Tab-separated table of C-alpha atoms and ligand atoms in Angstrom:
chain	number	residue	atom	x	y	z
A	13	MET	CA	-46.363	-122.535	119.014
A	14	SER	CA	-44.187	-125.416	120.641
A	15	ASP	CA	-41.768	-127.638	118.709
A	16	VAL	CA	-44.200	-130.496	119.043
A	17	LEU	CA	-47.898	-130.832	119.505
A	18	ALA	CA	-49.732	-134.003	120.729
A	19	VAL	CA	-53.017	-134.631	119.137
A	20	ALA	CA	-55.702	-135.778	121.666
A	21	PRO	CA	-57.751	-138.697	120.169
A	22	LEU	CA	-61.500	-137.962	119.908
A	23	THR	CA	-63.780	-139.759	122.383
A	24	ARG	CA	-66.712	-139.762	120.141
A	25	PRO	CA	-67.593	-139.236	116.422
A	26	VAL	CA	-66.992	-135.712	115.346
A	27	ASP	CA	-70.175	-133.791	114.794
A	28	ALA	CA	-69.540	-130.001	113.719
A	29	THR	CA	-69.925	-127.395	111.391
A	30	VAL	CA	-66.819	-125.536	110.675
A	31	ARG	CA	-65.870	-122.560	108.139
A	32	PRO	CA	-62.207	-122.577	107.319
A	33	PRO	CA	-60.371	-119.504	106.347
A	34	GLY	CA	-60.580	-118.054	102.782
A	35	SER	CA	-59.382	-119.663	100.128
A	36	LYS	CA	-55.434	-119.220	99.500
A	37	SER	CA	-55.642	-119.760	95.853
A	38	ILE	CA	-58.580	-117.315	95.261
A	39	THR	CA	-56.994	-114.756	97.835
A	40	ASN	CA	-53.988	-114.584	95.812
A	41	ARG	CA	-55.555	-114.417	92.399
A	42	ALA	CA	-57.957	-111.840	93.632
A	43	LEU	CA	-54.835	-109.667	95.124
A	44	LEU	CA	-53.272	-109.765	91.838
A	45	CYS	CA	-56.070	-108.855	89.575
A	46	ALA	CA	-57.052	-105.889	92.016
A	47	ALA	CA	-53.471	-104.709	91.982
A	48	LEU	CA	-53.629	-104.754	88.163
A	49	ALA	CA	-57.020	-102.845	87.863
A	50	ASP	CA	-57.253	-99.183	87.398
A	51	GLY	CA	-59.168	-98.282	90.637
A	52	THR	CA	-59.923	-99.654	94.155
A	53	SER	CA	-61.386	-103.145	94.843
A	54	THR	CA	-62.489	-104.549	98.075
A	55	LEU	CA	-61.909	-108.269	98.855
A	56	SER	CA	-63.874	-109.832	101.731
A	57	GLY	CA	-63.045	-113.231	103.189
A	58	VAL	CA	-59.722	-112.858	102.574
A	59	LEU	CA	-56.997	-115.608	103.795
A	60	PHE	CA	-54.399	-113.789	106.161
A	61	ALA	CA	-51.648	-116.293	106.144
A	62	ASP	CA	-48.053	-116.374	105.107
A	63	ASP	CA	-48.779	-117.230	101.554
A	64	THR	CA	-51.351	-114.412	101.150
A	65	ARG	CA	-49.003	-111.974	103.513
A	66	ALA	CA	-46.319	-112.659	100.708
A	67	MET	CA	-48.505	-111.667	97.879
A	68	MET	CA	-49.943	-108.649	99.745
A	69	SER	CA	-46.491	-107.507	99.854
A	70	ALA	CA	-45.527	-108.284	96.538
A	71	VAL	CA	-48.315	-106.366	94.946
A	72	GLY	CA	-47.509	-103.410	97.401
A	73	ALA	CA	-43.791	-103.902	95.872
A	74	LEU	CA	-45.248	-103.607	92.112
A	75	GLY	CA	-47.043	-100.202	93.491
A	76	ALA	CA	-50.461	-101.275	94.575
A	77	THR	CA	-51.907	-99.948	97.857
A	78	VAL	CA	-52.948	-102.550	99.973
A	79	THR	CA	-54.972	-101.917	103.121
A	80	LEU	CA	-55.676	-104.564	105.646
A	81	PHE	CA	-58.697	-104.884	107.733
A	82	GLU	CA	-57.938	-108.031	109.330
A	83	SER	CA	-60.529	-108.414	111.894
A	84	ASP	CA	-62.924	-108.064	109.248
A	85	ARG	CA	-61.057	-110.438	106.861
A	86	THR	CA	-61.275	-107.566	104.293
A	87	VAL	CA	-58.541	-105.972	102.010
A	88	VAL	CA	-58.809	-102.878	100.066
A	89	VAL	CA	-56.398	-102.692	97.174
A	90	ARG	CA	-55.961	-99.438	94.963
A	91	GLY	CA	-54.610	-100.740	91.730
A	92	ILE	CA	-51.596	-99.553	89.266
A	93	ASP	CA	-51.197	-98.834	85.676
A	94	PRO	CA	-48.238	-101.381	84.984
A	95	GLY	CA	-47.380	-99.405	81.895
A	96	THR	CA	-46.395	-96.187	83.558
A	97	ALA	CA	-44.627	-98.366	86.339
A	98	GLY	CA	-40.924	-99.108	86.861
A	99	GLY	CA	-39.209	-102.063	88.161
A	100	ALA	CA	-40.171	-103.403	91.744
A	101	GLY	CA	-36.779	-103.875	93.291
A	102	THR	CA	-36.614	-107.253	94.823
A	103	ILE	CA	-39.785	-109.129	95.946
A	104	ASP	CA	-39.616	-112.059	98.544
A	105	ALA	CA	-42.174	-114.681	97.853
A	106	ARG	CA	-41.236	-116.332	101.097
A	107	GLN	CA	-42.555	-119.980	100.486
A	108	SER	CA	-45.310	-119.259	98.427
A	109	GLY	CA	-45.521	-120.922	94.571
A	110	THR	CA	-48.774	-118.954	93.888
A	111	THR	CA	-46.963	-115.724	94.694
A	112	SER	CA	-43.780	-116.308	92.971
A	113	ARG	CA	-45.342	-118.047	89.755
A	114	PHE	CA	-48.075	-115.347	89.325
A	115	LEU	CA	-45.455	-112.673	90.182
A	116	LEU	CA	-43.156	-113.243	87.555
A	117	PRO	CA	-45.326	-112.497	84.320
A	118	ALA	CA	-46.553	-109.610	86.423
A	119	ALA	CA	-43.394	-108.087	86.915
A	120	ALA	CA	-42.677	-108.422	83.141
A	121	LEU	CA	-45.314	-105.985	82.799
A	122	LEU	CA	-43.505	-103.245	84.268
A	123	GLY	CA	-40.894	-101.146	82.288
A	124	GLY	CA	-37.787	-101.984	84.620
A	125	ARG	CA	-36.114	-104.778	86.456
A	126	THR	CA	-37.679	-106.800	89.370
A	127	VAL	CA	-36.223	-109.756	91.251
A	128	VAL	CA	-38.138	-112.436	92.544
A	129	ASP	CA	-36.647	-114.609	95.464
A	130	GLY	CA	-38.158	-116.976	98.149
A	131	SER	CA	-37.226	-119.166	100.943
A	132	GLU	CA	-34.810	-121.900	100.450
A	133	GLN	CA	-37.708	-124.328	99.956
A	134	LEU	CA	-38.939	-122.024	97.282
A	135	ARG	CA	-35.584	-121.880	95.657
A	136	ALA	CA	-35.690	-125.528	95.482
A	137	ARG	CA	-38.810	-125.864	93.188
A	138	PRO	CA	-39.068	-125.454	89.619
A	139	PHE	CA	-39.363	-122.038	87.748
A	140	GLY	CA	-38.000	-122.961	84.245
A	141	PRO	CA	-41.395	-123.036	82.464
A	142	VAL	CA	-42.392	-119.689	83.286
A	143	LEU	CA	-38.825	-118.173	82.883
A	144	GLY	CA	-38.732	-119.744	79.333
A	145	ALA	CA	-42.142	-118.413	78.547
A	146	LEU	CA	-41.338	-114.846	79.670
A	147	ARG	CA	-38.420	-114.815	77.354
A	148	GLN	CA	-40.386	-115.904	74.342
A	149	ILE	CA	-42.803	-112.951	74.871
A	150	GLY	CA	-40.148	-110.359	74.880
A	151	ALA	CA	-39.110	-110.122	78.573
A	152	GLY	CA	-35.450	-110.157	79.850
A	153	VAL	CA	-34.828	-112.948	82.052
A	154	GLU	CA	-31.707	-113.652	84.234
A	155	GLU	CA	-31.425	-116.638	86.553
A	156	LEU	CA	-29.307	-115.337	89.325
A	157	ASP	CA	-28.234	-118.721	90.735
A	158	ARG	CA	-29.076	-122.005	89.038
A	159	PRO	CA	-30.900	-122.045	85.565
A	160	GLY	CA	-34.582	-122.773	85.938
A	161	PHE	CA	-34.662	-121.802	89.713
A	162	LEU	CA	-35.149	-118.487	91.893
A	163	PRO	CA	-33.805	-116.122	92.545
A	164	ALA	CA	-34.555	-114.576	88.983
A	165	ALA	CA	-34.723	-111.147	87.473
A	166	VAL	CA	-37.294	-109.952	85.120
A	167	THR	CA	-36.970	-106.850	82.796
A	168	GLY	CA	-40.030	-105.747	80.990
A	169	PRO	CA	-42.325	-104.802	79.342
A	170	ALA	CA	-43.110	-107.976	77.821
A	171	HIS	CA	-44.975	-107.473	74.549
A	172	GLY	CA	-47.083	-110.774	74.934
A	173	GLY	CA	-48.259	-112.756	71.732
A	174	PRO	CA	-48.103	-116.620	71.420
A	175	VAL	CA	-45.907	-118.112	73.984
A	176	GLU	CA	-45.508	-122.268	74.706
A	177	VAL	CA	-45.607	-123.357	78.342
A	178	SER	CA	-45.367	-126.862	79.689
A	179	GLY	CA	-48.272	-128.065	82.008
A	180	HIS	CA	-47.103	-131.432	83.530
A	181	ILE	CA	-44.853	-129.659	86.512
A	182	SER	CA	-47.550	-127.059	87.779
A	183	SER	CA	-50.582	-125.007	86.507
A	184	GLN	CA	-49.171	-121.971	88.101
A	185	PHE	CA	-47.142	-121.009	85.284
A	186	LEU	CA	-50.254	-121.166	82.913
A	187	SER	CA	-52.558	-119.156	85.411
A	188	GLY	CA	-49.685	-116.636	85.733
A	189	LEU	CA	-49.330	-115.960	82.155
A	190	LEU	CA	-53.030	-115.598	81.613
A	191	MET	CA	-53.307	-113.232	84.578
A	192	ALA	CA	-50.792	-110.871	83.213
A	193	GLY	CA	-51.877	-111.290	79.615
A	194	PRO	CA	-54.538	-108.635	79.181
A	195	LEU	CA	-51.916	-105.890	80.117
A	196	MET	CA	-49.627	-106.994	77.306
A	197	ASP	CA	-49.520	-105.042	73.970
A	198	ARG	CA	-50.571	-108.324	72.146
A	199	GLY	CA	-52.397	-109.980	74.791
A	200	ILE	CA	-51.476	-113.702	75.295
A	201	ASP	CA	-52.150	-116.718	73.471
A	202	VAL	CA	-50.812	-119.872	75.439
A	203	THR	CA	-49.962	-123.299	73.609
A	204	LEU	CA	-49.561	-126.209	76.218
A	205	THR	CA	-46.533	-128.461	75.269
A	206	SER	CA	-47.477	-131.242	77.888
A	207	PRO	CA	-50.479	-132.511	79.562
A	208	LEU	CA	-51.901	-130.045	82.070
A	209	VAL	CA	-51.928	-131.100	85.770
A	210	SER	CA	-54.225	-129.268	88.658
A	211	VAL	CA	-56.617	-128.303	85.801
A	212	PRO	CA	-59.389	-126.810	88.167
A	213	TYR	CA	-57.004	-124.187	89.323
A	214	VAL	CA	-56.852	-122.681	85.738
A	215	GLU	CA	-60.736	-122.564	85.635
A	216	MET	CA	-60.357	-120.794	88.942
A	217	THR	CA	-58.004	-118.456	87.260
A	218	LYS	CA	-60.525	-117.676	84.454
A	219	ALA	CA	-63.205	-117.220	86.900
A	220	VAL	CA	-61.510	-114.713	89.135
A	221	MET	CA	-60.182	-112.871	85.963
A	222	ALA	CA	-64.049	-112.616	84.773
A	223	ALA	CA	-64.852	-111.165	88.174
A	224	PHE	CA	-62.284	-108.374	87.361
A	225	GLY	CA	-63.708	-107.914	83.809
A	226	VAL	CA	-61.290	-110.029	81.630
A	227	THR	CA	-62.689	-112.841	79.511
A	228	VAL	CA	-60.328	-115.596	78.512
A	229	THR	CA	-61.287	-117.622	75.629
A	230	GLY	CA	-59.562	-121.357	75.669
A	231	LEU	CA	-55.962	-119.906	76.468
A	232	THR	CA	-56.092	-116.741	74.789
A	233	VAL	CA	-56.568	-113.279	76.599
A	234	PRO	CA	-56.924	-110.019	74.166
A	235	ALA	CA	-55.217	-106.853	75.236
A	236	GLY	CA	-57.573	-105.158	77.567
A	237	ALA	CA	-57.877	-103.842	81.283
A	238	TYR	CA	-58.932	-105.300	84.520
A	239	ARG	CA	-61.984	-103.455	86.083
A	240	PRO	CA	-61.799	-102.997	89.922
A	241	ALA	CA	-64.305	-105.117	91.822
A	242	ASP	CA	-66.029	-105.875	95.219
A	243	PHE	CA	-65.094	-109.525	95.538
A	244	ALA	CA	-66.077	-112.402	98.243
A	245	ILE	CA	-63.651	-115.081	98.876
A	246	GLU	CA	-65.020	-118.676	99.799
A	247	PRO	CA	-63.565	-120.666	102.327
A	248	ASP	CA	-60.509	-122.837	101.276
A	249	ALA	CA	-61.544	-126.094	100.151
A	250	SER	CA	-57.986	-127.907	100.467
A	251	ALA	CA	-58.181	-126.728	104.384
A	252	ALA	CA	-61.833	-128.189	104.412
A	253	SER	CA	-60.640	-131.677	103.339
A	254	TYR	CA	-58.882	-132.107	106.942
A	255	PHE	CA	-62.421	-131.615	108.488
A	256	LEU	CA	-64.134	-133.821	106.122
A	257	GLY	CA	-61.540	-136.456	106.486
A	258	ALA	CA	-62.247	-136.345	110.260
A	259	ALA	CA	-65.924	-137.147	109.572
A	260	ALA	CA	-65.111	-140.102	107.464
A	261	ILE	CA	-62.418	-141.618	109.831
A	262	THR	CA	-64.501	-141.347	112.934
A	263	GLY	CA	-67.861	-142.194	111.438
A	264	GLY	CA	-69.214	-138.827	112.354
A	265	ARG	CA	-70.469	-135.757	110.801
A	266	VAL	CA	-68.836	-132.520	109.410
A	267	THR	CA	-70.464	-129.625	107.691
A	268	VAL	CA	-68.189	-127.227	106.014
A	269	SER	CA	-70.260	-123.727	105.360
A	270	GLY	CA	-69.391	-121.487	102.518
A	271	LEU	CA	-68.323	-124.224	100.137
A	272	GLY	CA	-71.374	-124.956	98.120
A	273	THR	CA	-72.068	-126.609	94.604
A	274	GLY	CA	-70.979	-123.377	92.864
A	275	SER	CA	-67.440	-123.519	94.428
A	276	LEU	CA	-64.685	-122.121	92.154
A	277	GLN	CA	-62.379	-124.781	93.931
A	278	GLY	CA	-61.460	-128.299	92.468
A	279	ASP	CA	-60.665	-129.645	95.970
A	280	VAL	CA	-64.279	-129.533	97.069
A	281	ARG	CA	-64.460	-132.833	94.914
A	282	PHE	CA	-62.516	-134.338	97.970
A	283	ALA	CA	-66.020	-134.858	99.179
A	284	ASP	CA	-66.455	-137.251	96.068
A	285	VAL	CA	-63.481	-139.412	97.048
A	286	LEU	CA	-64.665	-139.950	100.297
A	287	GLU	CA	-68.143	-140.957	98.957
A	288	ARG	CA	-66.597	-143.401	97.025
A	289	MET	CA	-65.142	-144.690	100.059
A	290	GLY	CA	-68.403	-145.137	101.701
A	291	ALA	CA	-68.980	-141.745	103.236
A	292	SER	CA	-72.451	-140.368	102.620
A	293	VAL	CA	-72.134	-136.807	100.995
A	294	THR	CA	-74.735	-133.971	100.995
A	295	ARG	CA	-74.317	-130.822	98.932
A	296	THR	CA	-76.240	-127.686	99.012
A	297	ALA	CA	-75.871	-124.072	97.323
A	298	ASP	CA	-73.687	-123.150	100.341
A	299	ALA	CA	-72.630	-126.092	102.284
A	300	VAL	CA	-71.009	-129.440	101.866
A	301	THR	CA	-71.568	-132.445	104.628
A	302	VAL	CA	-69.683	-135.585	104.926
A	303	ARG	CA	-71.185	-138.293	107.194
A	304	GLY	CA	-68.994	-141.286	107.821
A	305	GLY	CA	-70.528	-144.712	108.067
A	306	ASP	CA	-69.424	-148.022	109.966
A	307	ARG	CA	-66.697	-148.847	107.407
A	308	LEU	CA	-64.618	-147.265	104.834
A	309	ARG	CA	-63.528	-148.706	101.578
A	310	GLY	CA	-59.993	-148.578	99.975
A	311	ILE	CA	-60.122	-147.145	96.621
A	312	ASP	CA	-58.059	-146.422	93.363
A	313	VAL	CA	-58.239	-142.961	92.522
A	314	ASP	CA	-56.436	-140.348	90.205
A	315	MET	CA	-55.698	-137.184	92.185
A	316	ALA	CA	-53.879	-135.162	89.363
A	317	ASP	CA	-56.741	-132.427	89.527
A	318	ILE	CA	-56.947	-132.199	93.277
A	319	SER	CA	-53.381	-133.163	94.599
A	320	ASP	CA	-53.558	-130.735	97.465
A	321	THR	CA	-55.680	-133.175	99.233
A	322	ALA	CA	-53.697	-136.375	98.595
A	323	GLN	CA	-51.952	-136.415	101.605
A	324	THR	CA	-55.127	-135.951	103.390
A	325	LEU	CA	-56.486	-139.124	101.897
A	326	ALA	CA	-53.394	-140.978	102.670
A	327	ALA	CA	-54.138	-140.489	106.240
A	328	VAL	CA	-57.784	-141.407	105.983
A	329	ALA	CA	-56.654	-144.509	103.892
A	330	VAL	CA	-55.078	-145.937	107.108
A	331	PHE	CA	-58.586	-146.559	108.633
A	332	ALA	CA	-60.326	-148.088	105.358
A	333	ASP	CA	-60.739	-151.840	105.033
A	334	GLY	CA	-58.354	-152.375	102.078
A	335	PRO	CA	-55.655	-150.643	100.309
A	336	THR	CA	-55.920	-147.201	98.643
A	337	ARG	CA	-53.759	-146.747	95.396
A	338	VAL	CA	-53.436	-142.758	94.480
A	339	ARG	CA	-52.530	-142.088	91.015
A	340	GLY	CA	-51.428	-139.322	88.905
A	341	ILE	CA	-49.602	-137.262	91.252
A	342	GLY	CA	-45.920	-137.629	90.526
A	343	PHE	CA	-45.453	-133.917	90.363
A	344	ILE	CA	-46.035	-133.439	94.051
A	345	ARG	CA	-42.683	-134.406	94.564
A	346	GLY	CA	-41.983	-130.788	93.546
A	347	LYS	CA	-43.899	-129.228	95.972
A	348	GLU	CA	-43.087	-127.783	99.596
A	349	THR	CA	-41.233	-131.084	99.777
A	350	ASP	CA	-41.264	-134.402	97.908
A	351	ARG	CA	-44.885	-135.061	99.157
A	352	VAL	CA	-45.072	-138.583	97.925
A	353	GLY	CA	-41.750	-139.659	99.469
A	354	ALA	CA	-42.572	-137.606	102.719
A	355	VAL	CA	-46.022	-139.275	103.507
A	356	VAL	CA	-45.092	-142.686	102.728
A	357	THR	CA	-41.862	-142.413	105.089
A	358	GLU	CA	-43.885	-140.771	107.755
A	359	LEU	CA	-46.679	-143.582	107.595
A	360	ARG	CA	-44.198	-146.281	107.745
A	361	ARG	CA	-42.655	-144.712	110.733
A	362	ALA	CA	-46.008	-145.286	112.347
A	363	GLY	CA	-45.858	-148.977	111.349
A	364	ILE	CA	-48.344	-148.439	108.499
A	365	ASP	CA	-47.578	-150.421	105.089
A	366	ALA	CA	-47.075	-147.430	102.645
A	367	VAL	CA	-45.681	-148.028	99.228
A	368	GLU	CA	-44.171	-145.378	96.896
A	369	ASP	CA	-45.211	-145.499	93.162
A	370	PRO	CA	-43.789	-143.577	90.626
A	371	ASP	CA	-47.125	-141.653	90.076
A	372	GLY	CA	-48.310	-141.628	93.485
A	373	PHE	CA	-48.672	-144.200	96.586
A	374	THR	CA	-50.450	-147.078	97.950
A	375	ILE	CA	-51.791	-147.261	101.537
A	376	HIS	CA	-52.810	-150.340	103.377
A	377	PRO	CA	-54.781	-149.981	106.427
A	378	GLY	CA	-53.283	-150.721	109.819
A	379	ALA	CA	-53.149	-149.661	113.478
A	380	PRO	CA	-50.648	-146.796	113.581
A	381	ARG	CA	-48.356	-147.049	116.620
A	382	PRO	CA	-47.619	-144.034	118.756
A	383	THR	CA	-45.336	-141.696	116.686
A	384	ARG	CA	-43.898	-138.436	116.391
A	385	PHE	CA	-44.309	-137.358	113.038
A	386	ALA	CA	-41.974	-135.234	111.007
A	387	THR	CA	-43.528	-132.622	108.819
A	388	TYR	CA	-40.786	-131.454	106.403
A	389	ASP	CA	-41.769	-127.666	106.839
A	390	ASP	CA	-44.662	-128.634	104.725
A	391	HIS	CA	-48.009	-127.397	106.157
A	392	ARG	CA	-50.063	-130.172	104.526
A	393	MET	CA	-47.774	-132.788	106.030
A	394	ALA	CA	-48.930	-131.557	109.473
A	395	MET	CA	-52.431	-130.879	108.990
A	396	SER	CA	-52.836	-134.440	107.253
A	397	LEU	CA	-50.794	-136.588	109.948
A	398	SER	CA	-52.755	-134.664	112.733
A	399	LEU	CA	-55.953	-136.602	111.485
A	400	ILE	CA	-54.316	-139.898	112.367
A	401	GLY	CA	-54.060	-138.645	115.866
A	402	LEU	CA	-57.890	-138.018	116.111
A	403	ARG	CA	-58.367	-141.883	115.990
A	404	ALA	CA	-54.760	-143.245	117.324
A	405	HIS	CA	-53.175	-142.934	120.637
A	406	GLY	CA	-49.757	-141.150	121.127
A	407	ILE	CA	-49.482	-139.135	117.860
A	408	GLU	CA	-47.412	-136.058	117.801
A	409	ILE	CA	-46.862	-133.455	115.330
A	410	ALA	CA	-43.271	-131.859	114.810
A	411	ASP	CA	-42.793	-128.293	114.003
A	412	PRO	CA	-46.773	-127.505	114.062
A	413	GLY	CA	-46.231	-123.944	113.281
A	414	CYS	CA	-45.294	-124.848	109.635
A	415	VAL	CA	-49.203	-124.749	109.130
A	416	ALA	CA	-48.753	-120.835	108.888
A	417	LYS	CA	-48.112	-120.941	105.462
A	418	THR	CA	-52.037	-121.354	104.775
A	419	TYR	CA	-53.695	-122.122	107.916
A	420	PRO	CA	-52.222	-120.296	111.124
A	421	ALA	CA	-55.142	-121.350	113.281
A	422	TYR	CA	-55.414	-124.861	112.131
A	423	PHE	CA	-54.652	-126.614	115.595
A	424	THR	CA	-57.150	-124.239	117.388
A	425	ASP	CA	-59.768	-125.353	114.893
A	426	LEU	CA	-58.988	-129.116	114.865
A	427	ALA	CA	-59.395	-128.851	118.865
A	428	THR	CA	-62.953	-127.535	118.390
A	429	LEU	CA	-63.839	-130.819	116.919
A	430	GLY	CA	-63.394	-132.530	120.489
B	518	S3P	O1	-52.901	-122.172	91.164
B	518	S3P	C1	-52.784	-122.393	92.573
B	518	S3P	O2	-53.438	-121.671	93.343
B	518	S3P	C2	-52.520	-123.767	93.055
B	518	S3P	C3	-52.384	-124.689	92.173
B	518	S3P	C4	-51.701	-125.964	92.502
B	518	S3P	O3	-50.195	-126.300	92.168
B	518	S3P	P1	-49.764	-126.894	90.974
B	518	S3P	O4	-50.465	-126.327	89.838
B	518	S3P	O5	-48.347	-126.620	90.955
B	518	S3P	O6	-50.077	-128.365	91.085
B	518	S3P	C5	-51.818	-126.114	94.038
B	518	S3P	O7	-51.143	-127.317	94.379
B	518	S3P	C6	-51.295	-125.117	94.544
B	518	S3P	O8	-51.417	-125.408	96.091
B	518	S3P	C7	-52.179	-123.646	94.415
B	519	PEP	C1	-48.530	-126.478	96.797
B	519	PEP	C2	-49.150	-125.867	97.649
B	519	PEP	O1	-48.714	-124.128	97.690
B	519	PEP	P1	-47.822	-123.410	96.615
B	519	PEP	O2	-47.558	-124.198	95.357
B	519	PEP	O3	-48.778	-122.018	96.083
B	519	PEP	O4	-46.833	-122.722	97.452
B	519	PEP	C3	-50.108	-126.118	98.578
B	519	PEP	O5	-50.572	-124.929	99.409
B	519	PEP	O6	-49.974	-127.181	99.043
């Protein structure tokens, strides 16, 4: 992909039915549960992107056999018995928060030493809570560079039992501990020491574990075993937010198929946010449809549960008829980039009055001027800011290839809206 991509404004309101690729979050949970199950699982609707390839390689390093049928979006996983496995060498989680935060507790199941590392970007993200938790449950932990950051070495087996972990930085620490829990001698019994962000992702963790035969009660998992499963993965709801946002800002219609009322993903609630702004939303058992109206209202909204869609909303808010205040998302400063700072900086570059708040941002509507947006090696900066180009002239996206983290074909799919 070239270094810069020009977004062509739509000449009429969008009218489309789309099906984004599989959920990153569900794919990476299913890959791990399948790898820890005694037997062979078949995963369908799998996302093939950098984050999930990182997880495929990682569970391969743990000893699972992973066979890809990419054109069928299917992966077959033959799991391991971690109790008999030794350390897994060095695992490169690339840019993937889920892979790294889920792998550290899983590596602690092995009777040996495993190093988890990642890209420079991942090395800048926080890991202290999960490393501290692993020490509490009997794993050896070495921070190989800075305390609280990757690379880190984990030596198991961890025995499990009661453990405390914070919830306000990332829910991924808790999800990782829960998924490794059933394979620890004492199971796991987690107590949160601070309020949990991204709550729906923990519900998703429990749902995927249940599909592989493990029941979580509260934050307690008894010792037990995963069962192999045939498991279908729904389209990615965070990816869907860009298409739903496109419907809202162009006064058009987008239906996302495969994302129904029974979705495991909290981010489907982005449609509720658009509804509050004045879009009309239809939800069925297997699809969600957003229709934009003549006008969009600015709103005041807490997005702590659905923060991966906060940047999408920032782009949509530019076209509302009053200011939009997003709260509850101070923790997204620790994601691929400082997402609060980055989105405000870029909107201001386009002449939009955007203001950084300690826990989020406020976007005032305006007419964006021709702008080349920087994307900070953050796939969601690139995907979100591209929406502005559907309505405004002269919008360019720098380093569009960064979308490969979760959605390699994003710009091809976006072009089909025209
Ligand atoms: O568990 C998951 O799959 C995820 C949880 C969220 O992270 P935090 O819990 O760090 O907010 C989300 O932003 C990320 O894209 C995926
Ligand atoms: C924050 C994200 O990913 P992760 O934490 O899994 O790297 C994301 O996909 O927006």
